[in-house]
Coordinates of C-alpha atoms and ligand atoms in Angstrom, one line a residue:
Chain A
X29 CA 111.8 186.4 1.6
X30 CA 109.7 189.2 3.0
X31 CA 112.7 191.4 3.3
X32 CA 113.9 190.7 -0.2
X33 CA 110.4 191.6 -1.4
X34 CA 110.5 194.9 0.4
X35 CA 113.8 195.8 -1.3
X36 CA 112.3 195.0 -4.7
X37 CA 110.9 198.6 -5.4
X38 CA 114.3 200.0 -4.6
X39 CA 115.9 197.6 -7.0
X40 CA 113.4 198.5 -9.7
X41 CA 114.1 202.2 -9.2
X42 CA 117.9 201.6 -9.4
X43 CA 117.5 199.7 -12.6
X44 CA 115.2 202.3 -14.1
X45 CA 117.7 205.0 -13.1
X46 CA 120.6 203.2 -14.7
X47 CA 118.5 202.5 -17.9
X48 CA 117.5 206.2 -18.3
X49 CA 121.0 207.4 -17.6
X50 CA 122.6 205.0 -20.1
X51 CA 120.1 205.4 -22.9
X52 CA 120.7 209.2 -22.6
X53 CA 117.0 210.0 -22.1
X54 CA 118.2 212.5 -19.6
X55 CA 121.5 214.2 -19.9
X56 CA 124.4 212.4 -18.1
X57 CA 125.1 215.4 -15.8
X58 CA 121.4 215.6 -14.6
X59 CA 121.3 211.9 -13.8
X60 CA 124.7 210.2 -13.8
X61 CA 124.9 206.5 -14.0
X62 CA 124.8 204.7 -10.7
X63 CA 128.0 202.8 -11.4
X64 CA 129.8 206.1 -12.0
X65 CA 128.3 207.5 -8.8
X66 CA 129.6 204.4 -7.0
X67 CA 133.0 205.0 -8.4
X68 CA 132.9 208.6 -7.4
X69 CA 131.8 207.6 -3.9
X70 CA 134.8 205.3 -3.6
X71 CA 137.0 208.1 -4.7
X72 CA 135.7 210.4 -2.0
X73 CA 136.0 207.7 0.6
X74 CA 139.6 207.0 -0.4
X75 CA 140.6 210.6 -0.4
X76 CA 139.1 211.0 3.1
X77 CA 136.8 213.9 2.1
X78 CA 133.7 211.8 2.9
X79 CA 135.0 211.1 6.4
X80 CA 136.2 214.6 7.4
X81 CA 133.0 216.2 6.2
X82 CA 130.9 213.4 7.6
X83 CA 132.6 213.8 11.0
X84 CA 131.9 217.6 11.0
X85 CA 128.2 216.9 10.2
X86 CA 127.9 214.1 12.7
X87 CA 129.2 216.3 15.5
X88 CA 126.9 219.1 14.7
X89 CA 123.8 217.0 14.5
X90 CA 124.7 215.0 17.5
X91 CA 125.5 217.9 19.8
X92 CA 122.5 219.9 18.5
X93 CA 120.0 217.0 19.0
X94 CA 121.4 216.2 22.4
X95 CA 120.8 219.8 23.6
X96 CA 117.3 219.8 21.9
X97 CA 116.3 216.6 23.6
X98 CA 117.6 217.4 27.1
X99 CA 116.3 220.9 27.2
X100 CA 113.1 220.1 25.3
X101 CA 112.1 217.2 27.5
X102 CA 112.9 219.1 30.7
X103 CA 110.9 222.1 29.5
X104 CA 107.9 220.0 28.4
X105 CA 107.7 217.9 31.6
X106 CA 108.3 221.0 33.7
X107 CA 105.6 222.9 32.0
X108 CA 103.1 220.1 32.5
X109 CA 104.0 219.6 36.1
X110 CA 104.3 223.2 37.3
X111 CA 101.5 225.6 36.3
X112 CA 103.5 228.9 36.5
X113 CA 106.1 227.4 34.0
X114 CA 103.3 226.6 31.7
X115 CA 101.8 230.1 31.9
X116 CA 105.1 231.8 31.3
X117 CA 106.6 229.6 28.6
X118 CA 103.4 228.3 27.0
X119 CA 102.9 231.4 24.7
X120 CA 106.5 231.2 23.5
X121 CA 106.2 227.6 22.6
X122 CA 103.0 228.4 20.7
X123 CA 104.5 231.3 18.8
X124 CA 107.8 229.7 17.9
X125 CA 106.5 226.2 17.0
X126 CA 105.1 227.1 13.6
X127 CA 108.1 229.2 12.6
X128 CA 109.9 227.7 9.7
X129 CA 113.2 226.7 11.4
X130 CA 115.3 227.4 8.3
X131 CA 114.6 231.1 8.8
X132 CA 117.0 230.9 11.7
X133 CA 119.9 229.9 9.5
X134 CA 121.1 233.5 8.9
X135 CA 120.3 234.5 12.5
X136 CA 122.4 231.8 14.1
X137 CA 125.2 232.5 11.6
X138 CA 125.1 236.1 12.5
X139 CA 125.4 235.3 16.2
X140 CA 128.0 232.5 16.1
X141 CA 129.6 232.7 12.7
X142 CA 130.3 230.0 10.1
X143 CA 131.6 227.3 12.4
X144 CA 130.1 224.4 14.3
X145 CA 128.5 226.6 17.0
X146 CA 125.9 228.2 14.7
X147 CA 124.8 224.8 13.3
X148 CA 124.6 223.3 16.8
X149 CA 122.5 226.2 18.0
X150 CA 120.3 226.1 15.0
X151 CA 119.6 222.4 15.3
X152 CA 119.1 222.7 19.1
X153 CA 116.6 225.5 18.6
X154 CA 114.9 224.0 15.6
X155 CA 114.5 220.6 17.1
X156 CA 113.6 221.5 20.7
X157 CA 110.0 222.4 20.3
X158 CA 108.7 219.1 18.9
X159 CA 110.4 217.4 21.8
X160 CA 108.9 219.9 24.3
X161 CA 105.4 219.5 22.9
X162 CA 105.7 215.7 22.9
X163 CA 106.9 215.7 26.5
X164 CA 104.2 218.2 27.5
X165 CA 101.3 216.3 26.0
X166 CA 102.6 213.0 27.3
X167 CA 103.0 214.3 30.8
X168 CA 99.6 216.0 30.8
X169 CA 97.9 212.8 29.7
X170 CA 99.3 210.8 32.6
X171 CA 96.4 209.0 34.2
X172 CA 95.3 210.7 37.4
X173 CA 94.7 207.4 39.2
X174 CA 98.3 206.4 38.6
X175 CA 99.4 209.6 40.2
X176 CA 97.1 209.0 43.1
X177 CA 98.2 205.4 43.4
X178 CA 101.8 206.5 43.8
X179 CA 100.8 209.3 46.3
X180 CA 98.8 206.9 48.4
X181 CA 101.8 204.5 48.6
X182 CA 103.9 207.3 50.1
X183 CA 105.5 209.0 47.1
X184 CA 106.1 212.7 47.4
X185 CA 105.7 215.2 44.5
X186 CA 109.2 214.8 43.1
X187 CA 108.9 211.1 43.3
X188 CA 105.6 211.2 41.4
X189 CA 107.3 213.3 38.8
X190 CA 110.0 210.7 38.3
X191 CA 108.0 207.5 38.8
X192 CA 104.7 208.4 37.1
X193 CA 104.7 211.6 35.1
X194 CA 108.0 211.0 33.3
X195 CA 107.3 207.4 32.2
X196 CA 103.7 208.4 31.2
X197 CA 105.3 211.2 29.0
X198 CA 107.7 208.8 27.4
X199 CA 105.7 207.5 24.4
X200 CA 104.8 211.0 23.1
X201 CA 108.2 212.3 24.1
X202 CA 109.9 209.6 22.0
X203 CA 107.7 210.4 19.0
X204 CA 108.5 214.0 19.4
X205 CA 112.2 213.0 19.3
X206 CA 111.6 211.2 16.0
X207 CA 110.2 214.3 14.5
X208 CA 113.2 216.2 15.8
X209 CA 115.6 213.7 14.2
X210 CA 114.0 214.3 10.8
X211 CA 114.1 218.1 11.2
X212 CA 117.8 218.0 12.4
X213 CA 118.9 216.5 9.0
X214 CA 117.0 219.1 7.1
X215 CA 118.5 221.9 9.1
X216 CA 122.0 220.4 9.0
X217 CA 122.2 220.1 5.3
X218 CA 120.4 223.4 4.6
X219 CA 122.7 225.4 6.9
X220 CA 125.8 223.7 5.6
X221 CA 124.8 224.5 2.0
X222 CA 124.5 228.1 2.8
X223 CA 126.9 229.1 5.5
X224 CA 129.7 226.5 6.1
X225 CA 133.2 225.4 5.1
X226 CA 132.8 221.8 6.0
X227 CA 130.1 219.1 6.3
X228 CA 128.0 217.1 3.9
X229 CA 125.9 220.0 2.9
X230 CA 128.9 222.1 2.1
X231 CA 130.4 219.2 0.2
X232 CA 127.2 218.8 -1.9
X233 CA 127.2 222.6 -2.7
X234 CA 130.9 222.7 -3.5
X235 CA 130.8 219.7 -5.8
X236 CA 127.7 220.9 -7.5
X237 CA 129.1 224.4 -8.1
X238 CA 132.2 222.8 -9.6
X239 CA 130.1 220.8 -12.0
X240 CA 131.3 217.5 -10.6
X241 CA 127.9 215.9 -10.5
X242 CA 128.9 212.2 -9.9
X243 CA 130.5 212.8 -6.5
X244 CA 127.7 215.3 -5.7
X245 CA 125.1 212.6 -6.2
X246 CA 127.3 210.2 -4.2
X247 CA 127.1 212.5 -1.2
X248 CA 123.4 213.2 -1.6
X249 CA 122.7 209.4 -1.7
X250 CA 124.9 209.0 1.4
X251 CA 123.0 211.5 3.3
X252 CA 119.7 210.0 2.3
X253 CA 120.9 206.6 3.4
X254 CA 122.2 207.9 6.7
X255 CA 118.9 209.6 7.4
X256 CA 117.1 206.3 6.7
X257 CA 119.4 204.3 9.0
X258 CA 119.1 206.8 11.8
X259 CA 115.3 206.6 11.7
X260 CA 115.4 202.8 11.6
X261 CA 117.8 202.6 14.5
X262 CA 115.7 205.0 16.5
X263 CA 112.6 202.9 15.9
X264 CA 114.4 199.8 17.0
X265 CA 115.4 201.6 20.1
X266 CA 111.9 202.8 20.9
X267 CA 110.6 199.2 20.4
X268 CA 113.0 198.0 23.1
X269 CA 112.0 200.8 25.5
X270 CA 108.3 199.8 25.1
X271 CA 108.6 196.1 25.8
X272 CA 105.8 196.7 28.3
X273 CA 103.4 198.0 25.7
X274 CA 102.8 194.9 23.6
Chain B
X14 CA 84.6 206.6 68.9
X15 CA 84.4 206.4 65.2
X16 CA 87.6 206.1 63.1
X17 CA 86.2 207.8 60.0
X18 CA 83.7 210.6 60.3
X19 CA 82.1 212.0 57.2
X20 CA 79.9 215.0 57.7
X21 CA 77.8 216.9 55.1
X22 CA 80.1 216.2 52.2
X23 CA 79.2 217.5 48.8
X24 CA 81.2 217.2 45.6
X25 CA 80.7 219.1 42.4
X26 CA 82.8 218.1 39.4
X27 CA 83.6 221.0 37.2
X28 CA 84.8 219.7 33.9
X29 CA 86.8 222.1 31.7
X30 CA 84.1 221.7 29.1
X31 CA 80.4 220.9 29.8
X32 CA 78.2 221.4 32.7
X33 CA 79.2 220.9 36.3
X34 CA 78.0 217.6 37.8
X35 CA 76.9 217.3 41.4
X36 CA 78.2 213.9 42.3
X37 CA 77.7 213.8 46.1
X38 CA 75.2 215.8 48.1
X39 CA 75.2 216.0 51.9
X40 CA 76.8 212.6 52.6
X41 CA 77.3 211.8 56.3
X42 CA 78.6 208.5 57.6
X43 CA 80.4 207.3 60.7
X44 CA 82.7 204.3 60.5
X45 CA 84.0 202.5 63.6
X46 CA 87.5 201.1 63.9
X47 CA 87.8 197.6 62.5
X48 CA 84.4 197.9 60.8
X49 CA 83.8 196.3 57.4
X50 CA 81.3 198.5 55.6
X51 CA 80.0 198.1 52.1
X52 CA 78.8 201.0 49.9
X53 CA 76.1 199.9 47.6
X54 CA 74.5 202.0 44.9
X55 CA 73.6 202.3 41.2
X56 CA 76.2 203.1 38.7
X57 CA 77.2 206.8 38.6
X58 CA 75.9 207.6 42.1
X59 CA 79.3 208.7 43.4
X60 CA 80.7 205.7 45.1
X61 CA 84.1 206.1 43.6
X62 CA 84.0 209.9 44.2
X63 CA 83.3 209.3 47.9
X64 CA 86.2 206.9 48.1
X65 CA 88.5 209.3 46.4
X66 CA 87.6 212.0 48.9
X67 CA 88.3 209.7 51.9
X68 CA 91.6 208.7 50.2
X69 CA 92.5 212.4 50.1
X70 CA 92.7 212.6 46.3
X71 CA 89.9 215.0 45.7
X72 CA 89.6 218.1 47.9
X73 CA 86.7 218.3 50.5
X74 CA 85.2 221.7 49.7
X75 CA 81.9 221.3 51.6
X76 CA 81.6 219.4 54.8
X77 CA 84.4 217.5 56.4
X78 CA 86.1 214.1 56.5
X79 CA 88.1 213.1 59.5
X80 CA 90.2 210.1 60.1
X81 CA 90.9 209.5 63.8
X82 CA 89.9 213.1 64.5
X83 CA 92.3 214.5 61.9
X84 CA 91.0 216.3 58.8
X85 CA 91.9 214.5 55.6
X86 CA 94.1 216.8 53.6
X87 CA 95.8 214.5 51.2
X88 CA 96.7 210.9 50.5
X89 CA 98.5 208.8 53.1
X90 CA 99.9 205.3 53.3
X91 CA 97.6 204.4 56.3
X92 CA 94.7 204.6 53.8
X93 CA 95.3 202.0 51.0
X94 CA 93.1 202.0 48.0
X95 CA 92.3 199.5 45.3
X96 CA 91.1 201.5 42.3
X97 CA 88.2 200.4 40.2
X98 CA 90.4 200.4 37.1
X99 CA 93.4 198.9 38.8
X100 CA 95.8 201.8 38.2
X101 CA 98.8 199.5 37.9
X102 CA 101.9 201.1 36.5
X103 CA 102.0 199.8 33.0
X104 CA 105.8 200.1 32.7
X105 CA 106.4 197.9 35.8
X106 CA 106.0 194.2 36.1
X107 CA 103.6 192.6 38.6
X108 CA 106.5 192.2 41.1
X109 CA 107.7 195.7 40.6
X110 CA 104.2 197.1 41.1
X111 CA 103.8 195.2 44.3
X112 CA 107.2 196.3 45.5
X113 CA 106.5 199.9 44.8
X114 CA 104.7 200.7 48.0
X115 CA 107.0 198.5 50.0
X116 CA 110.0 200.4 48.8
X117 CA 108.7 203.4 50.7
X118 CA 108.6 201.5 54.0
X119 CA 111.5 200.8 56.4
X120 CA 112.0 197.2 55.4
X121 CA 115.1 195.2 54.5
X122 CA 115.4 194.3 50.9
X123 CA 114.9 190.6 51.6
X124 CA 111.8 191.3 53.7
X125 CA 110.3 193.4 50.9
X126 CA 110.9 190.7 48.3
X127 CA 109.4 188.0 50.6
X128 CA 106.4 190.1 51.4
X129 CA 105.7 190.9 47.8
X130 CA 106.0 187.3 46.9
X131 CA 103.6 186.3 49.7
X132 CA 100.9 188.6 48.4
X133 CA 101.5 187.6 44.7
X134 CA 101.0 184.0 45.8
X135 CA 98.0 184.9 47.8
X136 CA 96.1 186.3 44.9
X137 CA 97.2 183.4 42.7
X138 CA 99.6 185.2 40.4
X139 CA 102.6 183.0 41.0
X140 CA 104.5 182.6 37.8
X141 CA 103.4 186.0 36.5
X142 CA 105.8 188.0 38.6
X143 CA 107.6 189.3 35.6
X144 CA 104.6 189.9 33.4
X145 CA 103.6 193.4 32.5
X146 CA 100.0 194.5 33.1
X147 CA 99.4 194.6 29.3
X148 CA 100.0 190.8 29.3
X149 CA 97.4 190.1 32.0
X150 CA 93.7 189.6 31.8
X151 CA 91.4 192.0 33.5
X152 CA 90.9 189.7 36.5
X153 CA 94.6 189.2 36.8
X154 CA 95.3 192.9 36.8
X155 CA 92.7 193.3 39.4
X156 CA 94.3 190.7 41.6
X157 CA 97.7 192.3 41.1
X158 CA 96.3 195.7 42.2
X159 CA 94.8 194.0 45.3
X160 CA 98.1 192.4 46.1
X161 CA 99.9 195.7 45.8
X162 CA 97.6 197.4 48.2
X163 CA 97.4 194.6 50.7
X164 CA 101.2 194.3 50.8
X165 CA 101.6 197.7 52.4
X166 CA 99.2 196.7 55.2
X167 CA 97.2 199.9 55.5
X168 CA 95.1 200.3 58.5
X169 CA 92.2 201.5 56.3
X170 CA 91.4 199.7 53.1
X171 CA 89.4 201.5 50.5
X172 CA 88.3 199.1 47.8
X173 CA 86.4 200.2 44.7
X174 CA 84.6 197.1 43.3
X175 CA 87.8 195.1 43.8
X176 CA 86.4 191.8 42.6
X177 CA 84.3 193.2 39.7
X178 CA 86.4 191.6 37.0
X179 CA 86.7 188.2 38.6
X180 CA 84.9 185.0 37.7
X181 CA 82.6 183.5 40.3
X182 CA 85.1 181.0 41.7
X183 CA 88.0 183.3 42.0
X184 CA 85.7 185.9 43.4
X185 CA 84.7 183.5 46.2
X186 CA 88.3 182.7 47.0
X187 CA 89.3 186.3 47.1
X188 CA 86.3 187.2 49.3
X189 CA 87.3 184.6 51.9
X190 CA 90.9 185.7 51.6
X191 CA 89.9 189.3 52.3
X192 CA 87.7 188.2 55.3
X193 CA 90.6 186.3 56.7
X194 CA 92.9 189.2 56.4
X195 CA 90.3 191.5 58.0
X196 CA 89.9 189.1 60.9
X197 CA 93.6 188.6 61.5
X198 CA 94.8 192.2 61.3
X199 CA 93.1 195.2 62.6
X200 CA 91.7 196.9 59.6
X201 CA 88.8 199.1 58.6
X202 CA 87.4 198.3 55.2
X203 CA 85.2 200.4 53.0
X204 CA 84.1 198.2 50.2
X205 CA 82.3 199.5 47.1
X206 CA 80.2 197.0 45.2
X207 CA 77.3 196.6 42.9
X208 CA 76.7 193.1 44.1
X209 CA 74.1 192.7 46.8
X210 CA 75.1 189.2 47.7
X211 CA 78.8 190.2 48.0
X212 CA 77.8 193.1 50.3
X213 CA 75.8 190.9 52.6
X214 CA 78.5 188.2 52.6
X215 CA 81.4 190.5 53.5
X216 CA 80.1 193.5 55.4
X217 CA 78.9 194.2 58.9
X218 CA 76.9 197.2 57.7
X219 CA 75.8 198.2 54.2
X220 CA 75.3 201.8 53.3
X221 CA 72.9 202.2 50.4
X222 CA 73.4 205.2 48.2
X223 CA 70.8 207.0 46.2
X224 CA 71.1 207.8 42.5
X225 CA 73.0 210.9 41.5
X226 CA 73.5 213.1 43.3
X227 CA 74.6 210.4 45.8
X228 CA 73.4 210.5 49.3
X229 CA 73.3 207.8 52.0
X230 CA 69.8 206.6 51.8
X231 CA 69.9 203.8 54.3
X232 CA 72.3 202.0 56.5
X233 CA 71.5 198.3 57.0
X234 CA 73.0 196.3 59.8
X235 CA 73.7 192.8 58.6
X236 CA 74.3 191.1 61.9
X237 CA 75.0 187.6 60.6
X238 CA 77.5 185.1 61.9
X239 CA 80.3 185.3 59.3
X240 CA 82.1 182.2 60.5
X241 CA 79.1 180.0 59.6
X242 CA 80.2 178.0 56.5
X243 CA 76.6 177.6 55.4
X244 CA 75.9 181.3 55.7
X245 CA 75.1 181.8 52.1
X246 CA 72.5 179.1 52.0
X247 CA 70.7 180.3 55.2
X248 CA 67.3 181.9 55.3
X249 CA 68.7 184.9 57.3
X250 CA 71.2 185.6 54.5
X251 CA 68.5 185.4 51.8
X252 CA 66.3 187.8 53.8
X253 CA 69.0 190.4 54.0
X254 CA 69.8 190.1 50.3
X255 CA 66.1 190.5 49.6
X256 CA 65.8 193.6 51.8
X257 CA 68.8 195.3 50.2
X258 CA 67.6 194.3 46.7
X259 CA 64.4 196.2 47.1
X260 CA 66.3 199.3 48.3
X261 CA 68.8 199.2 45.5
X262 CA 66.3 198.4 42.7
X263 CA 64.2 201.5 43.4
X264 CA 67.4 203.6 43.1
X265 CA 68.5 201.9 40.0
X266 CA 65.2 202.6 38.4
X267 CA 65.5 206.3 39.4
X268 CA 69.0 206.4 38.0
X269 CA 67.8 205.0 34.7
X270 CA 65.0 207.6 34.5
X271 CA 67.3 210.4 35.3
X272 CA 69.4 209.4 32.3
X273 CA 66.4 209.4 29.8
X274 CA 66.0 212.7 27.9
X275 CA 62.7 214.4 28.9
Ligands
ATP324 N1 86.2 213.6 36.3 C1 84.9 213.8 36.2 N2 84.4 214.9 35.7 C2 83.1 215.1 35.6 N3 82.1 214.3 36.1 C3 82.5 213.2 36.7 C4 83.9 212.9 36.8 N4 84.0 211.7 37.4 C5 82.8 211.3 37.7 N5 81.9 212.2 37.3 C6 80.4 212.1 37.5 O1 80.1 211.9 38.8 C7 79.2 210.9 39.0 C8 79.7 209.9 40.0 O2 80.8 209.2 39.5 P1 81.5 208.0 40.2 O3 82.6 207.5 39.4 O4 81.8 208.4 41.6 O5 80.3 206.9 40.2 P2 80.3 205.5 40.7 O6 79.2 205.3 41.7 O7 81.6 205.0 41.2 O8 79.8 204.7 39.5 P3 80.2 203.2 39.0 O9 79.5 202.2 39.9 O10 79.7 203.1 37.6 O11 81.7 203.1 39.1 C9 78.9 210.3 37.7 O12 77.6 210.6 37.4 C10 79.8 211.0 36.7 O13 79.1 211.5 35.6
MG325 MG1 83.0 203.8 40.5

């Protein structure tokens, strides 16, 4: 019941969309009917375009995010744990954090060309800092008596890092990763729209340029849906990790 | 020979923002092996700070602290501590918390488990082995923290108001349990408390601290027969409590006045 109620606004939006499109309040190409978009989607899925471009996008986002999370988390925890690392790397983090990440699109294309490499690097660079900052703040906030507690029970420095600092950093680290997840979709589509020959972003641009708006909308809605699902899955995952938090 | 020698210790907290706070000023104290000593003093007088320094968590910048003749330079498993705010690992269950210190000792897995269980049972947390700290009441957390520290059997026990969150009955049970452990195994206990009755009941000596900056104002020998079951109703007990009350009250009043602006 509750769930059905939460879907209600979406249903209303869909009905309004369909109504506007059918009555011709807005031109059919600006807002194609949902039924037609559905048919176009089916066509793309049957031809395999959706899957080949989807696979290209998935690989880019997956590999890029993986690098961002591993490097970002290691960097953040390392900076919190070891002062010299903080002093050397801290200024770089501060300078690059506010940089609009999409500005890197031409840069990474220049370095690595139009293929997967430039997208993976872009997503890795663009998503790394939110993870770093989350891990850093989380690790810095670890309760000193927890650290002392572990030390007094015979834990050495490395063990304290693993047993106390890292788990203390986890909540903020995971929320940093959620931000990174959202940024990664933005960067993926933007870079594929501009400099790519495959991927969802490329497909959207290509279909739009050809004036085939129904399949274009089909891909746009697919990307929106996938972004939503990824975020939901991620939240379910973090809830499991935090069984101890109540 | 004394086991713990504290000489002229001062501690200045230098917060990143705000004024430095002199928490301890010229504290000296000798503690004999197997002694049970209570630290009594008003809130904010530096009792926790002194315990942290003996534990080796805060650096000793002025004066010295020696344990068996050796300068304290960091934490060590021979000095176990029960923190005032428990300091349980929130991501570990009660059992995992208690096992944590034991995992760093040369014990068989089975032995570790059995030992952990013994102390969980002792503090009355049977049935809560798999609960996380967030699922426990304040008193239960406190008992879990006590079990964790007792399980590793440290020679020196530093306890920071370890029974503060317990109800009167549980508190009594835990006090007797602690006295039992102290009698059975050779341990030196430094026990911080606000509670005068508790200090007189447990300790052989009570060190009374002054309001901030903390100093040792007085050391009172209790000299009561702790095995007497009627101890708490005896005249001698009441007299000691009275004597300490007077000392503590004057300091508490000073601490209050110190806090008042102008
Ligand atoms: N991390 C800190 N930074 C700055 N000042 C501190 C810090 N910790 C404690 N202090 C100050 O040092 C003084 C002594 O603190 P401490 O915690 O040792 O008191 P306490 O005797 O244990 O008090 P209570 O009985 O309330 O636990 C306090 O007045 C407090 O303001
Ligand atoms: Mg205290």
